[in-house]
Short mmCIF file of C-alpha atoms and ligand atoms in Angstrom, two decimals:
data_model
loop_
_atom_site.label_atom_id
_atom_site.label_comp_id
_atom_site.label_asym_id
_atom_site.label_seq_id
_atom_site.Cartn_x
_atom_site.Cartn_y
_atom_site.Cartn_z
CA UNK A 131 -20.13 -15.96 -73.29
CA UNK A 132 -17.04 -15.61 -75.11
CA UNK A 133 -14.22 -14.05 -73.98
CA UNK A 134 -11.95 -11.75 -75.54
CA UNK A 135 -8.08 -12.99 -74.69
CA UNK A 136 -6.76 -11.27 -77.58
CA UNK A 137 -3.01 -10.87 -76.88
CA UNK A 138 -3.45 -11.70 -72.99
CA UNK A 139 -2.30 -14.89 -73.67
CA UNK A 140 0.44 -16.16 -76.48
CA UNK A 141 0.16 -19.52 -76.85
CA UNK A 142 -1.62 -19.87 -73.82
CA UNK A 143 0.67 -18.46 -71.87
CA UNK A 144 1.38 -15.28 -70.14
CA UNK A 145 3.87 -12.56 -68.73
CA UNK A 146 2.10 -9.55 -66.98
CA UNK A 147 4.15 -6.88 -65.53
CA UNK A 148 2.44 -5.62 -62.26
CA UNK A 149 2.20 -2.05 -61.25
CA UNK A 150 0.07 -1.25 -58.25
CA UNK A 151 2.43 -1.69 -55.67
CA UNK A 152 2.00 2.52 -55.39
CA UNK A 153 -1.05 2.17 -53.71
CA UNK A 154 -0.83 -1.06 -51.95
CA UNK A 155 3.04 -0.31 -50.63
CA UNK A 156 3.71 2.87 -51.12
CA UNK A 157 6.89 4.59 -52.62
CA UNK A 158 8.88 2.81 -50.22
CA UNK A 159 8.74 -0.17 -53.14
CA UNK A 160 10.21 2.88 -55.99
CA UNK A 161 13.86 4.65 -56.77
CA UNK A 162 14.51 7.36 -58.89
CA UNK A 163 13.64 5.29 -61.66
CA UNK A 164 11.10 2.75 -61.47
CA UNK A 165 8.81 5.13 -59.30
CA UNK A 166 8.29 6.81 -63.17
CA UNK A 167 5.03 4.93 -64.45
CA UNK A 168 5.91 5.75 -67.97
CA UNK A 169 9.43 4.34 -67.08
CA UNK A 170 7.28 1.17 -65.91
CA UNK A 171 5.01 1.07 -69.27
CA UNK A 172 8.36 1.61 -71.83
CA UNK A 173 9.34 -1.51 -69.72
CA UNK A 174 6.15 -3.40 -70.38
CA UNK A 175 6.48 -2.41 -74.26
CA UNK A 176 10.19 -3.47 -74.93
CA UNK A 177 10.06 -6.35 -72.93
CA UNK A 178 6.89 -7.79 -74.97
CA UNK A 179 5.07 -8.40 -72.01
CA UNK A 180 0.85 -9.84 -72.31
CA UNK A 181 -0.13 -6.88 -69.99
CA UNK A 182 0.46 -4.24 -67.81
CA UNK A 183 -1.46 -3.69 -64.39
CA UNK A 184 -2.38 -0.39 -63.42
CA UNK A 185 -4.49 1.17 -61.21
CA UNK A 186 -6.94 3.64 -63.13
CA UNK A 187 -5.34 6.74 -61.89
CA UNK A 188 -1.73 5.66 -63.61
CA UNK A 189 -3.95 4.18 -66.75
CA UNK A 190 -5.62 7.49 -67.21
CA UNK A 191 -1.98 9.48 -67.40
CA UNK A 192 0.39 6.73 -68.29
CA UNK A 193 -1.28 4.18 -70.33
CA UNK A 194 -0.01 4.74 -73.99
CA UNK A 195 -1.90 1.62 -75.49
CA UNK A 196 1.33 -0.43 -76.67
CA UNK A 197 0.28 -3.59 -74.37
CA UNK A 198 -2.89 -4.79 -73.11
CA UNK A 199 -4.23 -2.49 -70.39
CA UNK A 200 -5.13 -4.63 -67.21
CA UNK A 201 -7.17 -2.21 -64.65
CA UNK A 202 -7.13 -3.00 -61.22
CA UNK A 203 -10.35 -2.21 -60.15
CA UNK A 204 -10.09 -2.44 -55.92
CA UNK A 205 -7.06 -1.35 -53.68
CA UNK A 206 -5.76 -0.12 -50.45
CA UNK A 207 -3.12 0.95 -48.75
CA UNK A 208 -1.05 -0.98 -46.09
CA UNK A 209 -1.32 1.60 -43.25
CA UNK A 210 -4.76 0.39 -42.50
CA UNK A 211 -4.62 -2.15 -39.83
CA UNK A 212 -7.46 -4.71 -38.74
CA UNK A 213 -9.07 -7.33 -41.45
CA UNK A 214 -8.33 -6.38 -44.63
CA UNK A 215 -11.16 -5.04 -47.31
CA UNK A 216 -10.41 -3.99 -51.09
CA UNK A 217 -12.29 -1.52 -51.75
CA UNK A 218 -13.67 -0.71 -55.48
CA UNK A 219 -11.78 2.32 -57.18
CA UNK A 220 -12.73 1.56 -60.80
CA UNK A 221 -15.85 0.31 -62.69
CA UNK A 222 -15.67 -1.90 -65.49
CA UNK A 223 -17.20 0.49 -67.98
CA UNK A 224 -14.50 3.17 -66.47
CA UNK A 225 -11.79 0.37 -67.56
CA UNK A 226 -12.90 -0.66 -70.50
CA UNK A 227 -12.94 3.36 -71.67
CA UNK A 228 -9.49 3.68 -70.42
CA UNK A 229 -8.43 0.82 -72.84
CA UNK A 230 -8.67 -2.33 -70.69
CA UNK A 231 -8.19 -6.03 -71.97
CA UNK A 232 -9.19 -7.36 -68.70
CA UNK A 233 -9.72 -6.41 -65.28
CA UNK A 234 -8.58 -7.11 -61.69
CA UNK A 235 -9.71 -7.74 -58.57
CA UNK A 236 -8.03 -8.72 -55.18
CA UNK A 237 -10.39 -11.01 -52.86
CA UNK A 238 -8.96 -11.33 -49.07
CA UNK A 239 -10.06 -15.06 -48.74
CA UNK A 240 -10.80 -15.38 -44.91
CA UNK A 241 -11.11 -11.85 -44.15
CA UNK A 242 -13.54 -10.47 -41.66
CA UNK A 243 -14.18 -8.39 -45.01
CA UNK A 244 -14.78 -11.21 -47.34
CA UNK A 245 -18.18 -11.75 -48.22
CA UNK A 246 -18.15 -7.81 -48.72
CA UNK A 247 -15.38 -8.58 -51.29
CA UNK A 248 -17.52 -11.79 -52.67
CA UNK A 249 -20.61 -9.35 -53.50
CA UNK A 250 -18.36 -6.54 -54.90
CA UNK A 251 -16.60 -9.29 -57.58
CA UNK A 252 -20.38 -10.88 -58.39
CA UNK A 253 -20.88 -7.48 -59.76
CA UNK A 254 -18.06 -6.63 -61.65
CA UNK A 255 -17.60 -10.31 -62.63
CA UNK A 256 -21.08 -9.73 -64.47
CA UNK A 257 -20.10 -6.81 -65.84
CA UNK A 258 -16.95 -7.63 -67.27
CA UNK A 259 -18.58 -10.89 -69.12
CA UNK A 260 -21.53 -8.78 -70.26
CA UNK A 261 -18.50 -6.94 -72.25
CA UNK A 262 -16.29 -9.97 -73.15
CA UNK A 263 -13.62 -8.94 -70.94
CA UNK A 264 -11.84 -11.41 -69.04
CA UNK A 265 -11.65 -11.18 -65.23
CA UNK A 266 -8.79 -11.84 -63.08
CA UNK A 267 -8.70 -12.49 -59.23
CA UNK A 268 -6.11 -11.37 -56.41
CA UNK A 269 -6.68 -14.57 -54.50
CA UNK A 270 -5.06 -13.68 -51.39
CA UNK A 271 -5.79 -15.33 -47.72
CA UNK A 272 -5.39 -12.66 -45.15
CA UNK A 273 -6.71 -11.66 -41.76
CA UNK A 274 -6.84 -13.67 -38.38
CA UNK A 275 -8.90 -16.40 -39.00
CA UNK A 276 -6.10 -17.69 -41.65
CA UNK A 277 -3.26 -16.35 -39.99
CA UNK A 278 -0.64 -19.13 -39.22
CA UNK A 279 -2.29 -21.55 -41.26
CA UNK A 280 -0.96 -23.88 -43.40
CA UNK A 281 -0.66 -21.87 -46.65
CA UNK A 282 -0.02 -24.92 -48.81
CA UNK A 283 -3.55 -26.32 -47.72
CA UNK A 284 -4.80 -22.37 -47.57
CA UNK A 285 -3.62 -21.47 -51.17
CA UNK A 286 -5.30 -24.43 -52.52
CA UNK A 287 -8.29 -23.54 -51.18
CA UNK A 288 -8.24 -20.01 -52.28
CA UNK A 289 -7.45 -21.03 -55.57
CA UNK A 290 -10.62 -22.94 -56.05
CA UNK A 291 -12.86 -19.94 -54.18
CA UNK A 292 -11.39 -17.93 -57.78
CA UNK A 293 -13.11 -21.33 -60.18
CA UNK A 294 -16.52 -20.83 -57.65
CA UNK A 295 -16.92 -17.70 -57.58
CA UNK A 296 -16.62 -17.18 -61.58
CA UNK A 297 -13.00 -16.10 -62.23
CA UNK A 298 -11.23 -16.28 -65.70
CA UNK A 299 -7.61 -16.15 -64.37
CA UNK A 300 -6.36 -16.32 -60.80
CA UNK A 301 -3.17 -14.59 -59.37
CA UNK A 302 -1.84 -16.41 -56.47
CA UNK A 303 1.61 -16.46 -54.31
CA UNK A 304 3.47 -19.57 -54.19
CA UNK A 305 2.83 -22.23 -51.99
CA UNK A 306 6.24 -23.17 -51.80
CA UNK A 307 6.49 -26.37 -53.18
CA UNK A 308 5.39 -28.37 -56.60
CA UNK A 309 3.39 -30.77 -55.46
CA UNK A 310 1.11 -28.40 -53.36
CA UNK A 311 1.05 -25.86 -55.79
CA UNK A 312 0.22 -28.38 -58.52
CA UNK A 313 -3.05 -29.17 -55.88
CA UNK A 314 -3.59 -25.00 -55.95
CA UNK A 315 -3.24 -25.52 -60.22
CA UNK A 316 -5.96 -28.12 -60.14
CA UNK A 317 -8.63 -27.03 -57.63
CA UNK A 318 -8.92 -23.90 -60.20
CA UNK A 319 -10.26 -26.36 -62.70
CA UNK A 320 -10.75 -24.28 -66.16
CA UNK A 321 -9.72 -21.17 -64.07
CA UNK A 322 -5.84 -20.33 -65.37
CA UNK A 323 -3.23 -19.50 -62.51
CA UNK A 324 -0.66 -17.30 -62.72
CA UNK A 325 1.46 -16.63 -59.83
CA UNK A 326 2.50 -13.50 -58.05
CA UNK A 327 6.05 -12.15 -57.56
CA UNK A 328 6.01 -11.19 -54.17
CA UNK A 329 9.18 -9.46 -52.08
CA UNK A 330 12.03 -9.15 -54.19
CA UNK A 331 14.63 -12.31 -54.00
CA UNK A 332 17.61 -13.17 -55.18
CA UNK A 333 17.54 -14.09 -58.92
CA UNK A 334 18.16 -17.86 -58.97
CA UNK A 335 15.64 -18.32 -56.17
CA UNK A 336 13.25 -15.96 -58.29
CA UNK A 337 13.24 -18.29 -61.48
CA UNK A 338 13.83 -21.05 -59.78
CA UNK A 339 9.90 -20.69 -58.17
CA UNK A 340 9.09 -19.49 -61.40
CA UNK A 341 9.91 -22.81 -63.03
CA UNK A 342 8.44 -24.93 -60.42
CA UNK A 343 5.02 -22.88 -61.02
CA UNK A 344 5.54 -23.57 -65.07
CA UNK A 345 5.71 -27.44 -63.77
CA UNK A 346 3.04 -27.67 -61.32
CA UNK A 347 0.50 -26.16 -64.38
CA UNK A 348 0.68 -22.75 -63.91
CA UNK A 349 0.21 -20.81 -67.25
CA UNK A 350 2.57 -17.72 -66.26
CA UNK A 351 3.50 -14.76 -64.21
CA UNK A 352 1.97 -11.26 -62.82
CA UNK A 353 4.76 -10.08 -61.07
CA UNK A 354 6.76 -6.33 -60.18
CA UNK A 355 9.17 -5.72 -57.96
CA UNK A 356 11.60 -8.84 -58.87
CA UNK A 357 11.60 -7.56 -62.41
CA UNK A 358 11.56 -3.86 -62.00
CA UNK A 359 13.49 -4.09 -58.71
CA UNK A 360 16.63 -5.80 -60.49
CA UNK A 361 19.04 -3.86 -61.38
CA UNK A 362 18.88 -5.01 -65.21
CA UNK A 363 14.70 -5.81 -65.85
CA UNK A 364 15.01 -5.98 -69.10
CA UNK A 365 17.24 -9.05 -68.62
CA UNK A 366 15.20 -10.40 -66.04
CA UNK A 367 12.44 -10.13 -68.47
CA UNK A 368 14.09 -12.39 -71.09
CA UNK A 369 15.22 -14.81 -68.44
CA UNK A 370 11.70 -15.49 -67.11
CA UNK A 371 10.56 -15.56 -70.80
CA UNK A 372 13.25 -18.30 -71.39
CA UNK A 373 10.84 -20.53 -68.66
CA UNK A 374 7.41 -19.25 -69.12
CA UNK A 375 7.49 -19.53 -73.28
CA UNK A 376 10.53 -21.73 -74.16
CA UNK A 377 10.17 -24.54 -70.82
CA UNK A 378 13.35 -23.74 -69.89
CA UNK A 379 14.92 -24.73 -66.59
CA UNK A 380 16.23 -21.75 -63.69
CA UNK A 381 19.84 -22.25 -64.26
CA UNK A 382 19.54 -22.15 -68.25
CA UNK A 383 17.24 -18.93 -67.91
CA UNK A 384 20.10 -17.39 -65.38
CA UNK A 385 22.04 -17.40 -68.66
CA UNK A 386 20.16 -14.28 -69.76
CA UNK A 387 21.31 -12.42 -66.41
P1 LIG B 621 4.80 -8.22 -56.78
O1 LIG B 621 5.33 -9.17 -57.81
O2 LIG B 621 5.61 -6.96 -56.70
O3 LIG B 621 4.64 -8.90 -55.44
O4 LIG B 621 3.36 -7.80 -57.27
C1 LIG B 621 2.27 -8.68 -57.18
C2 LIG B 621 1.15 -8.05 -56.38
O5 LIG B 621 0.01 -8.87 -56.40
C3 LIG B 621 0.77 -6.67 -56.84
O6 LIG B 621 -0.17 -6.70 -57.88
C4 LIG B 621 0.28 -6.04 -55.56
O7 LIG B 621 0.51 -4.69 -55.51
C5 LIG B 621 1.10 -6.70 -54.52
O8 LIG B 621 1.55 -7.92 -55.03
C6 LIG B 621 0.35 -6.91 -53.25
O9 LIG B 621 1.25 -7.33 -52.30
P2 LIG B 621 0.87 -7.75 -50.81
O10 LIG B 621 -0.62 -7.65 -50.66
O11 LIG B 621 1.38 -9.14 -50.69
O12 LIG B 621 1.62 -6.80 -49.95
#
């Protein structure tokens, strides 16, 4: 099997803008500007970004092919309560028609829901490979059974359910520190982590995570609403560029802000 990375990665490493916060958040994320997905994918283009993440409604009216296309192919919405399941919205073949470079797909480690979740990604993890296509895991612990857990021992663990279960790329939230995020880094193996933005903070706490991730091995970002929630995202684009491409520290990337 060889996969297809072509322009996912430069140099090995990776900026992703994210863009399915519509369906998992709701508008509630979105002002009068950045709740515009062609706003979103002008971002994507100017800021040279390795991909953009849509859902395959948004790809199928917004996607205008001047990035890689990354389809996420499961979702749901937060008003559902209980354990949480992702439920398939997109095939493969549906993604790779609608321009996809690689796909997506969120995996609730410790859900009720999760073996569900495990059978849907055997599928499409089979189907993307059959095509080349590079697949990237959501590996998120949620529901009760994880709930108050350590997440610097839970992360880590997640992180290697993404190398098991087949997984090209992983998408994971910080565990908060180096050292146990370094532990998340290396229990992937061959699997490459990029980390996930998460609830908008305050710029210099932002990049500062974001260069601790760089150090602990991670080979990027797939984040949204800290770089289309700041006021200026083209800037925060070339500040998190400074770290992710150049090794730059947090306060030399603040520079660009
Ligand atoms: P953000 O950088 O905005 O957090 O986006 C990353 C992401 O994984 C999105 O792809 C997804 O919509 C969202 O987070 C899910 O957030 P959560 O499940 O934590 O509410």
């Amino acid at each position: 099997m060889k996969l297809n990375w072509n322009k996912l990665l430069t140099n090995g490493k990776a900026m992703y803008l994210a863009y399915d916060q519509g369906l998992e958040h709701g508008p509630v994320d979105f002002n009068d500007v950045n709740v515009d997905p062609a706003y979103i994918m002008k971002l994507a283009k100017m800021g040279g970004y390795n991909g953009i993440i849509f859902q395959k409604g948004i790809a199928e009216k917004y996607y205008d092919k001047s990035v890689p296309l990354i389809v996420k192919l499961n979702g749901k919405t937060n008003l559902v309560k209980g354990e949480p399941y992702s439920t398939q919205l997109c095939s493969v073949q549906e993604a790779i028609e609608l321009g996809a470079s690689a796909v997506g797909y969120t995996i609730y480690v410790g859900s009720e829901h999760e073996a569900e979740m495990f059978k849907d990604f055997e599928k499409i993890q089979e189907q993307a490979h059959d095509k080349n296509i590079p697949v990237i895991a959501w590996m998120y612990p949620r529901g009760k059974a994880v709930e108050g857990k350590d997440m610097k021992k839970i992360i880590p663990y997640a992180a290697r359910v993404g190398l098991e279960l087949g997984a090209d790329m992983i998408k994971i939230n910080y565990t908060g520190d180096v050292e146990s995020f370094k532990w998340a880094v290396e229990a992937a193996g061959k699997v490459k982590t990029v980390v996930a933005g998460g609830v908008k903070e305050a710029p210099k706490e932002f990049l500062t995570d974001v260069a601790e991730c760089m150090k602990a091995g991670s080979i990027g970002i797939a984040v949204g609403r800290n770089v289309w929630q700041y006021k200026d995202p083209i800037k925060m684009t070339k500040a998190i560029r400074k770290i992710v491409f150049e090794n730059k520290t947090a306060e030399e990337a603040m520079k660009e802000l």
